[in-house]
């Protein structure tokens, strides 16, 4: 008896069995290979495999206003203006904002950059996605996502993978 879920019609399966019975019992393995085609589905430098594994929706965490204000309250002086804080709130809730519309100021002290990273990890699902199966591509995607919207010291600094890696090593 055959299940209804077969990928081919039952008549084709029976016909194949009659014509070549040995072929039916051969084990078949499905092998997934990475495509060598450069022009495969590609948006904003992210290929389809990355997009399935980590979309902006995976990075974004829905956070209510009260939680957001508690996170920001401690680090309010890091932001250049109130519109940057509002834009960060919108971004952390999946609303579209202009590129580089969150302006942050930091000095060269280590704790200053760590404050920004702590803010971002509380507002986005960065830590959850950081150790995915395709870690290097995923982490680059997260950094690119953040650097697209956040400008630090008028653009003379940017976030790097090492900044987050150091923080997550401390947390574990």
PDB file of C-alpha atoms in Angstrom:
ATOM      1  CA  UNK A   1       0.000   0.000   0.000  1.00  0.00           C
ATOM      2  CA  UNK A   2       1.344   3.433  -0.938  1.00  0.00           C
ATOM      3  CA  UNK A   3       0.901   6.668   0.970  1.00  0.00           C
ATOM      4  CA  UNK A   4      -0.858   9.529  -0.697  1.00  0.00           C
ATOM      5  CA  UNK A   5       2.143  11.795   0.107  1.00  0.00           C
ATOM      6  CA  UNK A   6       4.418  10.341  -2.581  1.00  0.00           C
ATOM      7  CA  UNK A   7       6.094  12.979  -4.740  1.00  0.00           C
ATOM      8  CA  UNK A   8       5.110  11.189  -7.976  1.00  0.00           C
ATOM      9  CA  UNK A   9       1.918   9.520  -9.012  1.00  0.00           C
ATOM     10  CA  UNK A  10       1.397   5.931  -7.929  1.00  0.00           C
ATOM     11  CA  UNK A  11       1.175   4.800 -11.569  1.00  0.00           C
ATOM     12  CA  UNK A  12       4.671   6.110 -12.320  1.00  0.00           C
ATOM     13  CA  UNK A  13       6.065   4.386  -9.232  1.00  0.00           C
ATOM     14  CA  UNK A  14       4.485   1.036 -10.216  1.00  0.00           C
ATOM     15  CA  UNK A  15       5.655   1.406 -13.824  1.00  0.00           C
ATOM     16  CA  UNK A  16       9.233   2.196 -12.674  1.00  0.00           C
ATOM     17  CA  UNK A  17       9.144  -0.804 -10.344  1.00  0.00           C
ATOM     18  CA  UNK A  18       8.086  -3.148 -13.172  1.00  0.00           C
ATOM     19  CA  UNK A  19      10.582  -1.737 -15.700  1.00  0.00           C
ATOM     20  CA  UNK A  20      13.607  -1.634 -13.375  1.00  0.00           C
ATOM     21  CA  UNK A  21      13.038  -3.310  -9.982  1.00  0.00           C
ATOM     22  CA  UNK A  22      16.692  -2.938  -8.827  1.00  0.00           C
ATOM     23  CA  UNK A  23      16.533   0.848  -9.201  1.00  0.00           C
ATOM     24  CA  UNK A  24      13.690   1.128  -6.696  1.00  0.00           C
ATOM     25  CA  UNK A  25      15.757  -0.367  -3.861  1.00  0.00           C
ATOM     26  CA  UNK A  26      18.863   1.783  -4.383  1.00  0.00           C
ATOM     27  CA  UNK A  27      19.505   4.196  -1.582  1.00  0.00           C
ATOM     28  CA  UNK A  28      19.344   7.793  -2.715  1.00  0.00           C
ATOM     29  CA  UNK A  29      20.970  10.619  -0.852  1.00  0.00           C
ATOM     30  CA  UNK A  30      20.175  14.242  -1.269  1.00  0.00           C
ATOM     31  CA  UNK A  31      23.300  16.381  -1.239  1.00  0.00           C
ATOM     32  CA  UNK A  32      23.106  20.128  -0.763  1.00  0.00           C
ATOM     33  CA  UNK A  33      25.951  22.034  -2.323  1.00  0.00           C
ATOM     34  CA  UNK A  34      26.753  25.710  -2.181  1.00  0.00           C
ATOM     35  CA  UNK A  35      26.080  27.346  -5.477  1.00  0.00           C
ATOM     36  CA  UNK A  36      29.075  28.626  -7.429  1.00  0.00           C
ATOM     37  CA  UNK A  37      26.797  31.147  -9.149  1.00  0.00           C
ATOM     38  CA  UNK A  38      27.685  34.636  -7.990  1.00  0.00           C
ATOM     39  CA  UNK A  39      24.428  36.165  -9.182  1.00  0.00           C
ATOM     40  CA  UNK A  40      22.201  33.945  -7.030  1.00  0.00           C
ATOM     41  CA  UNK A  41      19.429  35.718  -5.144  1.00  0.00           C
ATOM     42  CA  UNK A  42      21.314  38.575  -3.561  1.00  0.00           C
ATOM     43  CA  UNK A  43      19.954  41.628  -1.791  1.00  0.00           C
ATOM     44  CA  UNK A  44      22.133  44.181  -0.059  1.00  0.00           C
ATOM     45  CA  UNK A  45      25.153  41.866  -0.103  1.00  0.00           C
ATOM     46  CA  UNK A  46      23.296  39.042   1.650  1.00  0.00           C
ATOM     47  CA  UNK A  47      22.720  35.831  -0.228  1.00  0.00           C
ATOM     48  CA  UNK A  48      19.543  33.773   0.060  1.00  0.00           C
ATOM     49  CA  UNK A  49      21.086  31.284   2.515  1.00  0.00           C
ATOM     50  CA  UNK A  50      21.968  34.137   4.901  1.00  0.00           C
ATOM     51  CA  UNK A  51      18.583  35.752   4.466  1.00  0.00           C
ATOM     52  CA  UNK A  52      16.820  32.541   5.477  1.00  0.00           C
ATOM     53  CA  UNK A  53      19.087  32.113   8.478  1.00  0.00           C
ATOM     54  CA  UNK A  54      19.080  35.700   9.643  1.00  0.00           C
ATOM     55  CA  UNK A  55      16.765  38.407   8.427  1.00  0.00           C
ATOM     56  CA  UNK A  56      16.409  41.826   9.993  1.00  0.00           C
ATOM     57  CA  UNK A  57      13.313  40.414  11.681  1.00  0.00           C
ATOM     58  CA  UNK A  58      15.554  38.002  13.568  1.00  0.00           C
ATOM     59  CA  UNK A  59      17.722  40.871  14.759  1.00  0.00           C
ATOM     60  CA  UNK A  60      14.790  43.065  15.783  1.00  0.00           C
ATOM     61  CA  UNK A  61      13.209  42.441  19.155  1.00  0.00           C
ATOM     62  CA  UNK A  62       9.767  43.881  19.932  1.00  0.00           C
ATOM     63  CA  UNK A  63      10.267  46.004  23.039  1.00  0.00           C
ATOM     64  CA  UNK A  64       7.670  48.100  24.805  1.00  0.00           C
ATOM     65  CA  UNK A  65       8.269  51.768  25.599  1.00  0.00           C
ATOM     66  CA  UNK A  66       8.779  51.239  29.321  1.00  0.00           C
ATOM     67  CA  UNK A  67      11.500  48.603  28.830  1.00  0.00           C
ATOM     68  CA  UNK A  68      13.134  50.761  26.186  1.00  0.00           C
ATOM     69  CA  UNK A  69      13.180  53.835  28.463  1.00  0.00           C
ATOM     70  CA  UNK A  70      14.758  51.790  31.276  1.00  0.00           C
ATOM     71  CA  UNK A  71      17.555  50.626  28.969  1.00  0.00           C
ATOM     72  CA  UNK A  72      18.175  54.108  27.550  1.00  0.00           C
ATOM     73  CA  UNK A  73      17.916  55.986  30.880  1.00  0.00           C
ATOM     74  CA  UNK A  74      21.309  54.748  32.066  1.00  0.00           C
ATOM     75  CA  UNK A  75      23.049  55.750  28.819  1.00  0.00           C
ATOM     76  CA  UNK A  76      21.067  58.809  27.703  1.00  0.00           C
ATOM     77  CA  UNK A  77      24.238  60.938  27.485  1.00  0.00           C
ATOM     78  CA  UNK A  78      25.625  58.637  24.758  1.00  0.00           C
ATOM     79  CA  UNK A  79      23.075  59.941  22.219  1.00  0.00           C
ATOM     80  CA  UNK A  80      23.577  63.248  20.398  1.00  0.00           C
ATOM     81  CA  UNK A  81      19.882  64.178  20.443  1.00  0.00           C
ATOM     82  CA  UNK A  82      16.374  62.988  21.284  1.00  0.00           C
ATOM     83  CA  UNK A  83      15.581  62.179  17.648  1.00  0.00           C
ATOM     84  CA  UNK A  84      18.375  59.560  17.727  1.00  0.00           C
ATOM     85  CA  UNK A  85      16.720  57.937  20.738  1.00  0.00           C
ATOM     86  CA  UNK A  86      13.317  57.988  19.008  1.00  0.00           C
ATOM     87  CA  UNK A  87      14.817  56.471  15.853  1.00  0.00           C
ATOM     88  CA  UNK A  88      16.472  53.718  17.898  1.00  0.00           C
ATOM     89  CA  UNK A  89      13.092  52.953  19.484  1.00  0.00           C
ATOM     90  CA  UNK A  90      11.465  52.748  16.048  1.00  0.00           C
ATOM     91  CA  UNK A  91      14.253  50.539  14.681  1.00  0.00           C
ATOM     92  CA  UNK A  92      14.129  48.201  17.665  1.00  0.00           C
ATOM     93  CA  UNK A  93      10.424  47.701  16.949  1.00  0.00           C
ATOM     94  CA  UNK A  94      10.830  47.041  13.250  1.00  0.00           C
ATOM     95  CA  UNK A  95       9.763  50.442  11.933  1.00  0.00           C
ATOM     96  CA  UNK A  96      11.634  51.820   8.937  1.00  0.00           C
ATOM     97  CA  UNK A  97      14.009  54.723   9.598  1.00  0.00           C
ATOM     98  CA  UNK A  98      16.519  56.622   7.467  1.00  0.00           C
ATOM     99  CA  UNK A  99      20.038  55.232   7.177  1.00  0.00           C
ATOM    100  CA  UNK A 100      22.518  56.650   9.710  1.00  0.00           C
ATOM    101  CA  UNK A 101      19.776  58.466  11.619  1.00  0.00           C
ATOM    102  CA  UNK A 102      20.891  57.307  15.069  1.00  0.00           C
ATOM    103  CA  UNK A 103      23.756  59.547  16.134  1.00  0.00           C
ATOM    104  CA  UNK A 104      25.965  58.386  18.997  1.00  0.00           C
ATOM    105  CA  UNK A 105      29.014  60.006  20.547  1.00  0.00           C
ATOM    106  CA  UNK A 106      31.743  58.082  22.295  1.00  0.00           C
ATOM    107  CA  UNK A 107      35.233  58.829  23.467  1.00  0.00           C
ATOM    108  CA  UNK A 108      38.199  56.553  23.043  1.00  0.00           C
ATOM    109  CA  UNK A 109      37.716  54.919  26.412  1.00  0.00           C
ATOM    110  CA  UNK A 110      36.895  51.233  26.295  1.00  0.00           C
ATOM    111  CA  UNK A 111      33.832  51.473  28.550  1.00  0.00           C
ATOM    112  CA  UNK A 112      32.242  54.040  26.235  1.00  0.00           C
ATOM    113  CA  UNK A 113      32.045  51.638  23.292  1.00  0.00           C
ATOM    114  CA  UNK A 114      30.997  48.835  25.631  1.00  0.00           C
ATOM    115  CA  UNK A 115      28.036  50.971  26.794  1.00  0.00           C
ATOM    116  CA  UNK A 116      26.793  51.218  23.209  1.00  0.00           C
ATOM    117  CA  UNK A 117      27.175  47.483  22.707  1.00  0.00           C
ATOM    118  CA  UNK A 118      25.270  46.781  25.928  1.00  0.00           C
ATOM    119  CA  UNK A 119      22.447  49.077  24.761  1.00  0.00           C
ATOM    120  CA  UNK A 120      22.264  47.360  21.371  1.00  0.00           C
ATOM    121  CA  UNK A 121      22.327  43.833  22.820  1.00  0.00           C
ATOM    122  CA  UNK A 122      19.465  44.728  25.166  1.00  0.00           C
ATOM    123  CA  UNK A 123      17.374  46.165  22.319  1.00  0.00           C
ATOM    124  CA  UNK A 124      18.179  43.655  19.561  1.00  0.00           C
ATOM    125  CA  UNK A 125      18.484  39.867  19.364  1.00  0.00           C
ATOM    126  CA  UNK A 126      22.211  40.095  18.736  1.00  0.00           C
ATOM    127  CA  UNK A 127      23.464  37.707  21.384  1.00  0.00           C
ATOM    128  CA  UNK A 128      20.852  35.088  20.470  1.00  0.00           C
ATOM    129  CA  UNK A 129      21.972  35.074  16.821  1.00  0.00           C
ATOM    130  CA  UNK A 130      25.699  35.568  17.398  1.00  0.00           C
ATOM    131  CA  UNK A 131      26.635  31.886  17.524  1.00  0.00           C
ATOM    132  CA  UNK A 132      24.531  30.630  14.627  1.00  0.00           C
ATOM    133  CA  UNK A 133      25.666  27.823  12.312  1.00  0.00           C
ATOM    134  CA  UNK A 134      27.083  30.280   9.791  1.00  0.00           C
ATOM    135  CA  UNK A 135      28.617  32.452  12.492  1.00  0.00           C
ATOM    136  CA  UNK A 136      30.957  34.575  10.336  1.00  0.00           C
ATOM    137  CA  UNK A 137      28.306  35.552   7.796  1.00  0.00           C
ATOM    138  CA  UNK A 138      25.660  36.068  10.473  1.00  0.00           C
ATOM    139  CA  UNK A 139      27.863  38.279  12.618  1.00  0.00           C
ATOM    140  CA  UNK A 140      28.882  40.346   9.609  1.00  0.00           C
ATOM    141  CA  UNK A 141      25.178  40.746   8.756  1.00  0.00           C
ATOM    142  CA  UNK A 142      24.403  41.984  12.280  1.00  0.00           C
ATOM    143  CA  UNK A 143      27.276  44.494  12.215  1.00  0.00           C
ATOM    144  CA  UNK A 144      26.287  45.709   8.737  1.00  0.00           C
ATOM    145  CA  UNK A 145      22.675  46.123   9.895  1.00  0.00           C
ATOM    146  CA  UNK A 146      23.717  48.236  12.893  1.00  0.00           C
ATOM    147  CA  UNK A 147      26.305  50.308  10.999  1.00  0.00           C
ATOM    148  CA  UNK A 148      23.684  51.065   8.356  1.00  0.00           C
ATOM    149  CA  UNK A 149      21.533  52.953  10.867  1.00  0.00           C
ATOM    150  CA  UNK A 150      24.001  54.107  13.528  1.00  0.00           C
ATOM    151  CA  UNK A 151      26.621  56.803  13.067  1.00  0.00           C
ATOM    152  CA  UNK A 152      29.315  57.129  15.726  1.00  0.00           C
ATOM    153  CA  UNK A 153      31.189  60.421  16.189  1.00  0.00           C
ATOM    154  CA  UNK A 154      30.139  61.807  12.815  1.00  0.00           C
ATOM    155  CA  UNK A 155      31.179  58.600  11.078  1.00  0.00           C
ATOM    156  CA  UNK A 156      34.815  58.368  12.156  1.00  0.00           C
ATOM    157  CA  UNK A 157      34.139  55.166  14.089  1.00  0.00           C
ATOM    158  CA  UNK A 158      32.058  52.077  13.378  1.00  0.00           C
ATOM    159  CA  UNK A 159      31.079  48.923  15.200  1.00  0.00           C
ATOM    160  CA  UNK A 160      33.184  45.814  14.587  1.00  0.00           C
ATOM    161  CA  UNK A 161      32.684  42.124  15.223  1.00  0.00           C
ATOM    162  CA  UNK A 162      35.427  42.210  17.893  1.00  0.00           C
ATOM    163  CA  UNK A 163      33.456  44.713  19.984  1.00  0.00           C
ATOM    164  CA  UNK A 164      30.585  42.244  20.419  1.00  0.00           C
ATOM    165  CA  UNK A 165      32.811  39.185  20.716  1.00  0.00           C
ATOM    166  CA  UNK A 166      34.669  40.704  23.688  1.00  0.00           C
ATOM    167  CA  UNK A 167      31.418  41.544  25.448  1.00  0.00           C
ATOM    168  CA  UNK A 168      29.930  38.078  24.899  1.00  0.00           C
ATOM    169  CA  UNK A 169      33.127  36.428  26.160  1.00  0.00           C
ATOM    170  CA  UNK A 170      32.744  38.424  29.391  1.00  0.00           C
ATOM    171  CA  UNK A 171      29.095  37.404  29.744  1.00  0.00           C
ATOM    172  CA  UNK A 172      29.825  33.650  29.501  1.00  0.00           C
TER     173      UNK A 172
END
